[in-house]
XYZ file of N, CA and C in Angstrom:
792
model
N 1.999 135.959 134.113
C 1.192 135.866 132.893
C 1.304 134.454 132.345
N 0.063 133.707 132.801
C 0.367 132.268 131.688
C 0.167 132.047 130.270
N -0.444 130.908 129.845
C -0.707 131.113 128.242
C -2.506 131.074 128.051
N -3.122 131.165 128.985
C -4.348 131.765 129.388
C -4.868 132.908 129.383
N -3.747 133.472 129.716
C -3.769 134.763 129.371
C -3.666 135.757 128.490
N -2.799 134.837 127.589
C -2.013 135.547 126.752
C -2.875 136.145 125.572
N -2.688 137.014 124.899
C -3.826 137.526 123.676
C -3.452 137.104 122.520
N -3.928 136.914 121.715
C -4.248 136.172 120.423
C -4.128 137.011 119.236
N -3.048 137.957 118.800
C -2.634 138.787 118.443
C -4.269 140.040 117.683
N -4.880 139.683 118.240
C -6.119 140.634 117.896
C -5.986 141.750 118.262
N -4.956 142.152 118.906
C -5.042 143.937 119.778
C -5.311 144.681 118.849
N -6.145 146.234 118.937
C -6.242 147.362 117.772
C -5.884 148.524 119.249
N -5.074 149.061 119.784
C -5.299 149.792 120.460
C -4.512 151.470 119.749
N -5.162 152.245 120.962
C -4.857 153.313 120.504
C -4.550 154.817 121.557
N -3.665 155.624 121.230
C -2.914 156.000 122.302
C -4.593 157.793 122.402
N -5.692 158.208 123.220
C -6.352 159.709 123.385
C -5.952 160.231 123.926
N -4.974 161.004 123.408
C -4.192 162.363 124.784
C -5.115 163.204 124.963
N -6.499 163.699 124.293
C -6.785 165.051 124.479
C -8.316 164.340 124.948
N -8.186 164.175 126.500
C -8.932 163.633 127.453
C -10.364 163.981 127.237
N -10.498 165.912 126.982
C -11.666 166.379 126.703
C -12.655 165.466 125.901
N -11.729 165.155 124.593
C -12.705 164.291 123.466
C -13.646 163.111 123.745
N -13.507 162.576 125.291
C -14.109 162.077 125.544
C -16.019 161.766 125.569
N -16.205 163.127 125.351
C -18.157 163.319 125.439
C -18.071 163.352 124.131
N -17.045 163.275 123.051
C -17.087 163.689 121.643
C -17.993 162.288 120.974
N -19.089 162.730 120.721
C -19.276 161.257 119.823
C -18.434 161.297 118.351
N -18.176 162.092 117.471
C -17.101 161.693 116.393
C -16.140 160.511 116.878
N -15.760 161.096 118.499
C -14.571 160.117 118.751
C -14.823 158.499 119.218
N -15.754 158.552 119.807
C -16.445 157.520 120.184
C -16.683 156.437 118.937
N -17.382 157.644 117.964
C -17.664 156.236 116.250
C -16.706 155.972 115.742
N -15.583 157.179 116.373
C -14.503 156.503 115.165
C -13.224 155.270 115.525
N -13.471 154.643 117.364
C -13.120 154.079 117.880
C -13.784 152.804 117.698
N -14.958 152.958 117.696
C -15.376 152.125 117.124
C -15.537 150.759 115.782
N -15.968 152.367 115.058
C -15.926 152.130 113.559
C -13.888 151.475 113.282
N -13.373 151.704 113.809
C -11.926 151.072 113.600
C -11.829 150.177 114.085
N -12.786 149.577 115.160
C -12.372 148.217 115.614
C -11.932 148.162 116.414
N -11.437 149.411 117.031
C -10.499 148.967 118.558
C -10.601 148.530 119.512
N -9.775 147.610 120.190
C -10.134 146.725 121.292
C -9.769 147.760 122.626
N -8.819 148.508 122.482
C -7.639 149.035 123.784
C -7.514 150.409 123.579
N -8.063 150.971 124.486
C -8.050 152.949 124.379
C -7.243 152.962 125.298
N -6.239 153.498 125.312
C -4.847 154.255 126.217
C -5.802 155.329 126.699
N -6.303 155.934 127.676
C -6.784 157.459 127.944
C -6.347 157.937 128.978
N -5.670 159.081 128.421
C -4.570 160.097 129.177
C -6.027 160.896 130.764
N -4.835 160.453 131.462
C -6.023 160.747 132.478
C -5.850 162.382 132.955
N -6.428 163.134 133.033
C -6.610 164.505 133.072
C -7.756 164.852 134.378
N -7.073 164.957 135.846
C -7.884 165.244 136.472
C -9.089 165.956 137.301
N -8.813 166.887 136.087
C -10.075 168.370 135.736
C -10.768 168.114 135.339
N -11.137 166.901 134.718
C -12.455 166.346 133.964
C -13.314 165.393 135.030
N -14.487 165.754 135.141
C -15.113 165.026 135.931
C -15.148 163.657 135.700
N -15.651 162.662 137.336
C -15.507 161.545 137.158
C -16.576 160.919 136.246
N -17.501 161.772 136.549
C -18.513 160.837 136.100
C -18.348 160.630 133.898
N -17.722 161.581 133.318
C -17.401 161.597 132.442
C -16.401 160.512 131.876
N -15.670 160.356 132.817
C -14.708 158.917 132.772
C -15.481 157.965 132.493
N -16.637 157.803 133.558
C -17.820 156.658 133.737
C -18.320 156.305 132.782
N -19.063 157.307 131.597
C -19.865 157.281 130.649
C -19.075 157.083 129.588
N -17.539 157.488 129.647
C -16.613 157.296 128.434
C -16.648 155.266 128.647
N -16.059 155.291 129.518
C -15.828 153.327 130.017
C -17.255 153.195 130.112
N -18.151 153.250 130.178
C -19.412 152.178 129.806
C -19.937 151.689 128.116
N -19.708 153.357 127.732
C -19.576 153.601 126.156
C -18.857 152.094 125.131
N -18.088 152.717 125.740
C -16.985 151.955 125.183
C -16.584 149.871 125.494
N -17.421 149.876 126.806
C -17.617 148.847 126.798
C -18.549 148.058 126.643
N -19.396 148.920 126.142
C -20.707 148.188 125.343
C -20.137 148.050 123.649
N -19.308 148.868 123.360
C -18.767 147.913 122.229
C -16.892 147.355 122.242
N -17.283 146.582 123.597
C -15.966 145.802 123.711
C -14.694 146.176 124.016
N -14.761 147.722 123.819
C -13.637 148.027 123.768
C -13.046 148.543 125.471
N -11.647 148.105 126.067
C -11.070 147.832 127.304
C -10.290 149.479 127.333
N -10.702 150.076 128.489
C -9.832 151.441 128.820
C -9.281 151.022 129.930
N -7.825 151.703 129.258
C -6.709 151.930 130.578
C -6.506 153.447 130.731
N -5.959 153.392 132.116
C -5.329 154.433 132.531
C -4.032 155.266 132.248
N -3.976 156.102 131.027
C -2.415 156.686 131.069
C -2.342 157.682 131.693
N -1.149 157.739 131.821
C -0.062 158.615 132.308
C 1.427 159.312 132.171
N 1.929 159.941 132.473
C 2.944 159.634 132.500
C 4.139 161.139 132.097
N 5.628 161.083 131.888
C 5.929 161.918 131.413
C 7.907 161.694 131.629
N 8.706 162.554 131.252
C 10.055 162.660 131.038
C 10.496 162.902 132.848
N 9.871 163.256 133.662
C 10.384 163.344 134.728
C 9.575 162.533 136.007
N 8.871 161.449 135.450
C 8.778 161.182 136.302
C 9.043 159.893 137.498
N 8.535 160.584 138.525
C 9.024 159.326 139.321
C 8.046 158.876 140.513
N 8.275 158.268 141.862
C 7.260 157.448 142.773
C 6.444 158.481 142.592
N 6.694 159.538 143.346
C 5.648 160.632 143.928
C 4.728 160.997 142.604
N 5.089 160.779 141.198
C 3.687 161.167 140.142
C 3.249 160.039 140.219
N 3.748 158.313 140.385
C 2.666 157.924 140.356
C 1.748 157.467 141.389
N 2.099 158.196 142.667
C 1.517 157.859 144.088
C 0.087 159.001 143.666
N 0.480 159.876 142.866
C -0.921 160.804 142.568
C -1.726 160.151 141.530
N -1.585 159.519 140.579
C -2.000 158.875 139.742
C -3.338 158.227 140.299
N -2.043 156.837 140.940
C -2.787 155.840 141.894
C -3.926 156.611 142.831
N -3.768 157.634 143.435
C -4.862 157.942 144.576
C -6.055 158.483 143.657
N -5.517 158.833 142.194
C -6.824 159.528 141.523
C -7.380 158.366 140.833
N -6.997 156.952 140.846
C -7.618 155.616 140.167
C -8.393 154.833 141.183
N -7.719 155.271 142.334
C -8.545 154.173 143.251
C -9.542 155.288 144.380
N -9.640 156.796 144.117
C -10.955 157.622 144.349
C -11.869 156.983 143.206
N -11.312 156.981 141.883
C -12.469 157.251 140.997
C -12.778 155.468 140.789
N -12.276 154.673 141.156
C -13.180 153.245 141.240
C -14.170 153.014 142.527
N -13.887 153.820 143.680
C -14.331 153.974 144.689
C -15.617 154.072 144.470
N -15.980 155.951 143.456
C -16.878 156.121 143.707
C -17.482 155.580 142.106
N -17.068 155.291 141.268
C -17.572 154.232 140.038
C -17.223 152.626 140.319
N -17.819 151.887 141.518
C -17.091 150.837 140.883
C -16.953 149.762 139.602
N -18.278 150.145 138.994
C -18.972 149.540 137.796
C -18.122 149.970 136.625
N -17.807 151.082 136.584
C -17.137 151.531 135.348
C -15.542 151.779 135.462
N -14.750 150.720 135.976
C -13.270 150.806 136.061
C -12.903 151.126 134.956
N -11.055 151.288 134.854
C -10.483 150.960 133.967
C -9.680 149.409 134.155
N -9.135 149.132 133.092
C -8.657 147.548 133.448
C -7.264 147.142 133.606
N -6.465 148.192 133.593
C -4.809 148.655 133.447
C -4.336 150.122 134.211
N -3.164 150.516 134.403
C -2.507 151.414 134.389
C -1.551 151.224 133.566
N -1.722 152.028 132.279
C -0.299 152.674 131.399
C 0.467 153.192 131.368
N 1.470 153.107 131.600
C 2.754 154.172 131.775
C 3.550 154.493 130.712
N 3.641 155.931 130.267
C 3.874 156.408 129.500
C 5.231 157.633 129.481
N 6.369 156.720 130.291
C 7.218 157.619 131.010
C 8.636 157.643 130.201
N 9.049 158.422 129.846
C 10.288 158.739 128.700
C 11.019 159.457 129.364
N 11.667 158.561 130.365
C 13.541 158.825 131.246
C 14.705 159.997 130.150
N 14.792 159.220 129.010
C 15.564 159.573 128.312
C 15.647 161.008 127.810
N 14.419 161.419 127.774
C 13.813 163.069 127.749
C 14.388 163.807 128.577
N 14.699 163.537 129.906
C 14.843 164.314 131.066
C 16.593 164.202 131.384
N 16.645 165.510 131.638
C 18.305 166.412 131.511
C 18.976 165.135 132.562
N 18.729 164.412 133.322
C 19.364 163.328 134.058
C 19.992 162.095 133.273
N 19.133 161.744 132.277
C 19.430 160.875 131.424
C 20.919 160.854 130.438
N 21.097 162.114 130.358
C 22.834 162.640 129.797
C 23.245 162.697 130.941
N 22.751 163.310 132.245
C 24.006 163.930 133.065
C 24.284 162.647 133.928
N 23.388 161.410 134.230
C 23.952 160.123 135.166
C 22.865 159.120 134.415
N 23.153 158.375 133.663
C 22.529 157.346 133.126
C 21.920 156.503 134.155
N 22.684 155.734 134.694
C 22.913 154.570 135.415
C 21.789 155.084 136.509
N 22.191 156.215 136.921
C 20.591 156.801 138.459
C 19.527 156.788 137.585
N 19.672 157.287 136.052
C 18.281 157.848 135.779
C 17.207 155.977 135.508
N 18.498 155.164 134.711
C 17.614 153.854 134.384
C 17.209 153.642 135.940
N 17.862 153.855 136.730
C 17.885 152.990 138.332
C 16.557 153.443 138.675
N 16.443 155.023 138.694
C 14.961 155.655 139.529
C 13.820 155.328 138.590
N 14.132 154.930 137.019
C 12.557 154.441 136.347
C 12.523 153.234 136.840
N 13.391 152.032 137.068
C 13.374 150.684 137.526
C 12.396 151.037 138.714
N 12.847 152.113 139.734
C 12.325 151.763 140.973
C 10.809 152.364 141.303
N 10.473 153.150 140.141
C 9.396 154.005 139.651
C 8.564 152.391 139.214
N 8.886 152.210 138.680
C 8.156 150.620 137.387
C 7.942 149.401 138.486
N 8.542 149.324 139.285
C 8.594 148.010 140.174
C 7.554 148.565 141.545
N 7.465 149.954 141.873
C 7.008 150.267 143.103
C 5.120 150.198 142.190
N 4.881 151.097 140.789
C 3.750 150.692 140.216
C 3.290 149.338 140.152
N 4.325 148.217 140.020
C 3.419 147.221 139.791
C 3.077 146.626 141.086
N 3.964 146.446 141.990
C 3.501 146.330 143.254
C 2.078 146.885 143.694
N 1.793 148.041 143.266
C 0.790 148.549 143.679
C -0.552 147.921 143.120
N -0.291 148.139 141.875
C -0.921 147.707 140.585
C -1.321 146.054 141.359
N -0.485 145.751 141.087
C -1.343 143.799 141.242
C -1.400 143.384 142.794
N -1.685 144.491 143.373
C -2.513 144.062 144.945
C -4.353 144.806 144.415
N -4.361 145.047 142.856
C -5.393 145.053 142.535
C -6.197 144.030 141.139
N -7.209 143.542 140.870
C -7.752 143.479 140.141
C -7.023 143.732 138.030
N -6.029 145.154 138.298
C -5.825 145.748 136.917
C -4.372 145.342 137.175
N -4.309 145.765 135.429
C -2.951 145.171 134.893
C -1.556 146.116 135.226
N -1.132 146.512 135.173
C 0.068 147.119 134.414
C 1.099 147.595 133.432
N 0.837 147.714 132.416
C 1.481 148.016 131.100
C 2.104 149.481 130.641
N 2.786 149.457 129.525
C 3.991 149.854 129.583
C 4.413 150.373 128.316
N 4.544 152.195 127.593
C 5.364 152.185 126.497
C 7.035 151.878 126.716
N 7.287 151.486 125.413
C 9.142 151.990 125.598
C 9.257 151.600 124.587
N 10.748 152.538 123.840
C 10.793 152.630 122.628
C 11.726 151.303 122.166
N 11.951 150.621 120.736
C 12.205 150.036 120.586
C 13.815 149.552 120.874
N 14.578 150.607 121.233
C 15.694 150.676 121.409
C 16.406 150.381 122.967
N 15.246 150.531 123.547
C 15.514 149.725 124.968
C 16.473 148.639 125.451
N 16.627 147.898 124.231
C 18.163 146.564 124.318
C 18.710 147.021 124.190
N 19.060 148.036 123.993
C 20.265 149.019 124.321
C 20.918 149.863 124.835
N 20.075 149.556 125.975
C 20.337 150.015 127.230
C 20.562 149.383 128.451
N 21.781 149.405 128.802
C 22.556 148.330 129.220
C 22.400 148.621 131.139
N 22.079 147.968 132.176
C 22.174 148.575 133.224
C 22.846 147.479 134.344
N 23.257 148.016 135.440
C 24.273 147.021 136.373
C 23.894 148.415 137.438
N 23.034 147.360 138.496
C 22.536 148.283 139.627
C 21.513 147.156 140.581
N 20.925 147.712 141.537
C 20.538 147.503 142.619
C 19.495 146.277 141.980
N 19.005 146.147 140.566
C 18.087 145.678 139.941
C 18.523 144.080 139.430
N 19.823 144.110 139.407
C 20.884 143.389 138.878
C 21.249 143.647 137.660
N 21.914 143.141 136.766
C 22.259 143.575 134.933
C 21.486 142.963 134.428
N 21.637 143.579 132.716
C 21.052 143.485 132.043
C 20.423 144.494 131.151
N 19.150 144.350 129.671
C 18.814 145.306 128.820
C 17.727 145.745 129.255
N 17.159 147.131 129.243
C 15.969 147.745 129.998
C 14.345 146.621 129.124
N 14.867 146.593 127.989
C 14.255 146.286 127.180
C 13.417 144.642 127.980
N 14.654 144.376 128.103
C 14.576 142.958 128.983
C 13.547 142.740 129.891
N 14.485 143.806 131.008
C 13.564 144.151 132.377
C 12.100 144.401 132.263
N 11.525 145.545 131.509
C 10.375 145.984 130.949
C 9.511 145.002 131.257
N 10.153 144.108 130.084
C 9.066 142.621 129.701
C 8.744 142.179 130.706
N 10.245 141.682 131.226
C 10.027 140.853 132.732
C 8.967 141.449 133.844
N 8.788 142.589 133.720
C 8.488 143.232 135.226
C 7.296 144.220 134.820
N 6.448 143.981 133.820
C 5.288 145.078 133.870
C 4.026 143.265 133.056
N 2.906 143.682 132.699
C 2.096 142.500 132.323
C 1.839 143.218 130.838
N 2.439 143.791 130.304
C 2.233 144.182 128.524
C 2.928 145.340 128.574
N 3.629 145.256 127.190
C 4.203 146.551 126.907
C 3.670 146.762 125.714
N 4.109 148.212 125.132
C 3.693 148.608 123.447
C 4.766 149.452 123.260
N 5.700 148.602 122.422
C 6.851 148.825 121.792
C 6.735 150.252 120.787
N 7.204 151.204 120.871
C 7.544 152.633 120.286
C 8.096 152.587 118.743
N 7.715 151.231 118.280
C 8.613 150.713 117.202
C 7.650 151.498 115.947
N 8.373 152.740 115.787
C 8.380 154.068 114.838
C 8.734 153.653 113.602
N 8.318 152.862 112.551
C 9.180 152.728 110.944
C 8.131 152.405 110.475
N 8.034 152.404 109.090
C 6.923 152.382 108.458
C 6.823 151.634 107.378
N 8.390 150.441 107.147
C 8.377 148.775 106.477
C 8.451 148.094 106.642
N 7.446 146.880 106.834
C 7.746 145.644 107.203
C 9.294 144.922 107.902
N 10.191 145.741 106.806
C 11.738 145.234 106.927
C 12.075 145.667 108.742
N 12.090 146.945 108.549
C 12.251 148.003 109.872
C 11.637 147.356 110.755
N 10.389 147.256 111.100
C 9.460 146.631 112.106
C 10.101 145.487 112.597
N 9.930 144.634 111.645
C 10.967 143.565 112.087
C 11.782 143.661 112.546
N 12.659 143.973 112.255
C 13.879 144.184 112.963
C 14.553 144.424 113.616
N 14.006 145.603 114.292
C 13.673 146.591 114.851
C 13.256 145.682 116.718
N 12.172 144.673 116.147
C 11.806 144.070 117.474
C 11.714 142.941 117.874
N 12.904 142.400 117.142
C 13.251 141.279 117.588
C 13.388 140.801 118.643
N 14.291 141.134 119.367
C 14.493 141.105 120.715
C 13.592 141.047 121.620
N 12.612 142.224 121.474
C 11.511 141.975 122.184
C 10.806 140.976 122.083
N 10.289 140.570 120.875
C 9.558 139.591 121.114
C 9.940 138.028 121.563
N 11.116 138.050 121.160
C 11.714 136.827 121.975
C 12.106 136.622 123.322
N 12.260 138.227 124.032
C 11.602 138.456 126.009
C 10.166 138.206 125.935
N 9.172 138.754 125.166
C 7.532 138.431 125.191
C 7.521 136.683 125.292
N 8.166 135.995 124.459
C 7.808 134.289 124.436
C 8.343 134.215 125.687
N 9.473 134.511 126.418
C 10.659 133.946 127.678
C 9.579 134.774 128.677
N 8.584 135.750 128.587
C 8.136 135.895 129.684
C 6.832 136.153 129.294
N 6.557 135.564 128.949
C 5.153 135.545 128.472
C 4.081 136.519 128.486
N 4.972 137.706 128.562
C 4.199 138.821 128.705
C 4.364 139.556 126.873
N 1.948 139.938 126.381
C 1.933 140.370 125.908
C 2.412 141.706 125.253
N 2.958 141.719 123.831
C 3.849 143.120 123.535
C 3.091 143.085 121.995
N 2.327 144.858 121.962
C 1.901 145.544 121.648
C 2.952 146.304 120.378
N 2.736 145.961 119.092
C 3.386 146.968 118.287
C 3.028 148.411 117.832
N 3.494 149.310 118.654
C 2.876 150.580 118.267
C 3.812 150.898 116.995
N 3.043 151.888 116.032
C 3.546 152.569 114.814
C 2.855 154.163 114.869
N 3.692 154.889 114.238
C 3.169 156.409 114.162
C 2.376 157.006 112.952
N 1.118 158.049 113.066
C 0.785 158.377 112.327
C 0.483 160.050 112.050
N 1.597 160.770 112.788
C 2.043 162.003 112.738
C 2.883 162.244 111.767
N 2.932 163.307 111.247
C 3.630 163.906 110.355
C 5.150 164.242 110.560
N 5.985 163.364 109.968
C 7.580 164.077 110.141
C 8.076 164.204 109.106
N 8.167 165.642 108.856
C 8.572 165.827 107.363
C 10.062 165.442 106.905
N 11.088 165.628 108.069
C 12.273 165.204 107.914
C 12.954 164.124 108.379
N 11.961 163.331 108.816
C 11.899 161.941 109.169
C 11.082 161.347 108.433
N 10.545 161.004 107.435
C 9.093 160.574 106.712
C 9.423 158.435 107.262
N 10.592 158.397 107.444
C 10.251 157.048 107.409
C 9.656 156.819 108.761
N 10.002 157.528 110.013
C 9.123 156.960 111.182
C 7.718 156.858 111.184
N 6.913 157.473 110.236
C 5.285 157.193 110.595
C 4.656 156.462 108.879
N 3.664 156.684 108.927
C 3.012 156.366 108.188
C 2.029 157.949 107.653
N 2.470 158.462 107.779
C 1.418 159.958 107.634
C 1.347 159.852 106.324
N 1.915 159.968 105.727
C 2.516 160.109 103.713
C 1.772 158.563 103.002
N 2.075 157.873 104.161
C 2.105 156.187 102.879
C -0.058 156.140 103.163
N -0.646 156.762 104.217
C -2.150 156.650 104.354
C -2.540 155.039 105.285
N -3.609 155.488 105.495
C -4.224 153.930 106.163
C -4.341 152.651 105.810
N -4.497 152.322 104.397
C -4.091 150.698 103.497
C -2.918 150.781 103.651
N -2.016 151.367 103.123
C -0.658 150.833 103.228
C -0.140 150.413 104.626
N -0.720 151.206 105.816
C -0.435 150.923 107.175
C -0.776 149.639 107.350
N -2.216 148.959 107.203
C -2.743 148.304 107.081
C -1.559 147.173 106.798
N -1.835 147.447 105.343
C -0.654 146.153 104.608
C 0.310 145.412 105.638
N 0.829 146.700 106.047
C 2.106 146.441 106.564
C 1.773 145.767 108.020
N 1.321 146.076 108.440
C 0.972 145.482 110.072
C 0.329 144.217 109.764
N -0.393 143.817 108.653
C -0.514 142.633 108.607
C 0.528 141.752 108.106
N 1.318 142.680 107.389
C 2.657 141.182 106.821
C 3.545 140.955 108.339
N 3.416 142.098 109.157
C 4.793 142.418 110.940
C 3.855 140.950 111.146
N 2.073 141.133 111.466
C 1.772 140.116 112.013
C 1.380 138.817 111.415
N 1.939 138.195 110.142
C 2.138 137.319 109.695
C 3.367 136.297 110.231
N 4.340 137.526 110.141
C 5.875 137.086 110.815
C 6.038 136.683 112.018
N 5.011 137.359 112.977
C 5.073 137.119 114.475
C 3.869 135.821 114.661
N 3.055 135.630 113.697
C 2.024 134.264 114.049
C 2.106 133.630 115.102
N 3.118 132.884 115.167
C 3.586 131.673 116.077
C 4.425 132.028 117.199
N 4.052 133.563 117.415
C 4.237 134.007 118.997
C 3.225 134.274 119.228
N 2.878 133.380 120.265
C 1.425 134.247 121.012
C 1.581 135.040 121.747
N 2.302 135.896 122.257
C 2.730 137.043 123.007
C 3.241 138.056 122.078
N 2.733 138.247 121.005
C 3.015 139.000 120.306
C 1.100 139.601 119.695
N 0.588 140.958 120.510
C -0.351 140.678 120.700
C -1.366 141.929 119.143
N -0.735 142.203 118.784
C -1.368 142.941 117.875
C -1.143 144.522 117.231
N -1.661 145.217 117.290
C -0.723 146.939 117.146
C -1.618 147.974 117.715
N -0.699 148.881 117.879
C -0.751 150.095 118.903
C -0.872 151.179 117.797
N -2.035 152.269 117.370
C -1.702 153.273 116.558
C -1.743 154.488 116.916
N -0.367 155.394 117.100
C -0.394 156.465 117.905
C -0.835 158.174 116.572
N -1.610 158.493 116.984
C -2.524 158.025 117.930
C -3.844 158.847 117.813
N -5.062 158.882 118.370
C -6.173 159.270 118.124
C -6.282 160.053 116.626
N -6.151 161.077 117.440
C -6.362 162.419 116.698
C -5.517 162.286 115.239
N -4.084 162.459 115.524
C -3.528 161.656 114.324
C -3.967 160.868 113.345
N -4.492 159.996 113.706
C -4.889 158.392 112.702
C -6.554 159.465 112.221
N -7.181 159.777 112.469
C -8.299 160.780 112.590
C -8.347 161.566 110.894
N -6.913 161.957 110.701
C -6.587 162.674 109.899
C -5.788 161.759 108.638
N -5.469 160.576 109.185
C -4.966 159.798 108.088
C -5.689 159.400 106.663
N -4.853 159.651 105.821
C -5.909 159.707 104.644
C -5.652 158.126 104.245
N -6.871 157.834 103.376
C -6.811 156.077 103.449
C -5.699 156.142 102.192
C-alpha cells in the first residue's frame, strides 16, 4: 500500500448482514441518502447472483464500493476456500459488476479454542489471514479486515514470528476496521492508538468502526441512547485528532439495520 493509495479519511462505510435487503429500495436510499462510500455485504449464497449484480451496479452508480463479507468464530482455510470459489463463480459469470475487496469478519476469540490453546487458536487465524491474502492479491481486489480494538493485546510467538495481533493485522491484510466500541471521543482515542501508529508504519488504511445497537448494560459501547448528531459530533472530533494520518481512513457504522433505527 503506498501513499497513492492511501484514503483521505472520507470513508462512511457500513457493516448489511441481512443479505435479503438487498432488492430493498428503503435500503438502497438510505445508503445513499447517508453518504456511504463502503457497504460490507454479508455474502449469503441462496441469493441469486444476479441480485448481487443489480445490488453492485446500484450502488455504483452512486459511488458507493461493495465488498465481500464473511466470516465467523470458527473459522478457518476450508470456509474461506468456499467463500473464494463463490467470488470468483460469481465474477466469472458478472464480470462487470464485481465486488472490490474480501472482508473478513472472523472472531477467533468466540470459539471454545481460544480459552482452551491460545497460541494454536492466534496461529490457525494467522494462517487463515495470510493463505486469504495470498489468494486475494493474485487478484484485482483488496483484502480487509475486522478486529477488535484490543488486538495489542494479544501477544503471539509462533511460526509467524512475535509480536501484537493487532500489529500483524495491519501488516498483513490492505485495510482493517477497528471494533473500537465506545461512544467518547476520550475512549476512541485511546482506545486506538496503537493502531493507528501500525496504519502510518504500514501504510495500510484503518477504518474506525463504532456501534449502534442497543446495550442496555453496557450503554457506553454504542451510541444507541446518545442518537445520530451526537455520533456525528464525535467521529468528527476522533477525526480531527487523526488529520495528519493519512491512513487513518474514516468510520465504519455497525451497522445497517441498526443505524436504520437510530434516532437523530
Amino acid at each position: 500500500m503506498n501513499d497513492a493509495q492511501a484514503q483521505q479519511n472520507n470513508t462512511k462505510s457500513t457493516w448489511l448482514w441481512h443479505t435479503h435487503t438487498i432488492t430493498d429500495e428503503q435500503t438502497i436510499q438510505f445508503l445513499i441518502e447517508k453518504e456511504v462510500t463502503t457497504v460490507y455485504l454479508q455474502i449469503d449464497p441462496a441469493i441469486p447472483n444476479d441480485m448481487y449484480a443489480d445490488f453492485i451496479n446500484r450502488m455504483r452508480e452512486a459511488n458507493i464500493e461493495v465488498q465481500a463479507l464473511d466470516g465467523g468464530s470458527y473459522w478457518n482455510t476450508a470456509n474461506f476456500d468456499a467463500l473464494w470459489a463463490w467470488i470468483s463463480q460469481y465474477h466469472q459469470e458478472y464480470p462487470a459488476s464485481k465486488f472490490t475487496a474480501v472482508h473478513l469478519d472472523v472472531e477467533p476469540y468466540l470459539s471454545a479454542l481460544w480459552e482452551q490453546n491460545r497460541n494454536l487458536a492466534v496461529s490457525q487465524y494467522q494462517e487463515l489471514i495470510q493463505q486469504a491474502l495470498y489468494k486475494v492479491r493474485c487478484t484485482e481486489l483488496r483484502l480487509e479486515a475486522d478486529i477488535p480494538f484490543w488486538y495489542d493485546e494479544v501477544l503471539y510467538y509462533n511460526q509467524f514470528g512475535e509480536g501484537n495481533l493487532a500489529e500483524w493485522m495491519i501488516a498483513n491484510t490492505d485495510g482493517v476496521s477497528i471494533m473500537a466500541y465506545r461512544n467518547t471521543v476520550a475512549a476512541l482515542k485511546s482506545i486506538t492508538k496503537n493502531e493507528m501508529s501500525y496504519a502510518k508504519k504500514y501504510q495500510t488504511p484503518v477504518v474506525m468502526g463504532v456501534e449502534t445497537m442497543p446495550f442496555p448494560y453496557e450503554p457506553y459501547i454504542t451510541f444507541s441512547a446518545e442518537g445520530e448528531i451526537k455520533m456525528n459530533q464525535v467521529l468528527d472530533q476522533v477525526a480531527s485528532h487523526y488529520a495528519k494520518n493519512r491512513y487513518y481512513s474514516g468510520v465504519g457504522i455497525h451497522y445497517v439495520q441498526s443505524w436504520q433505527g437510530l434516532r437523530e
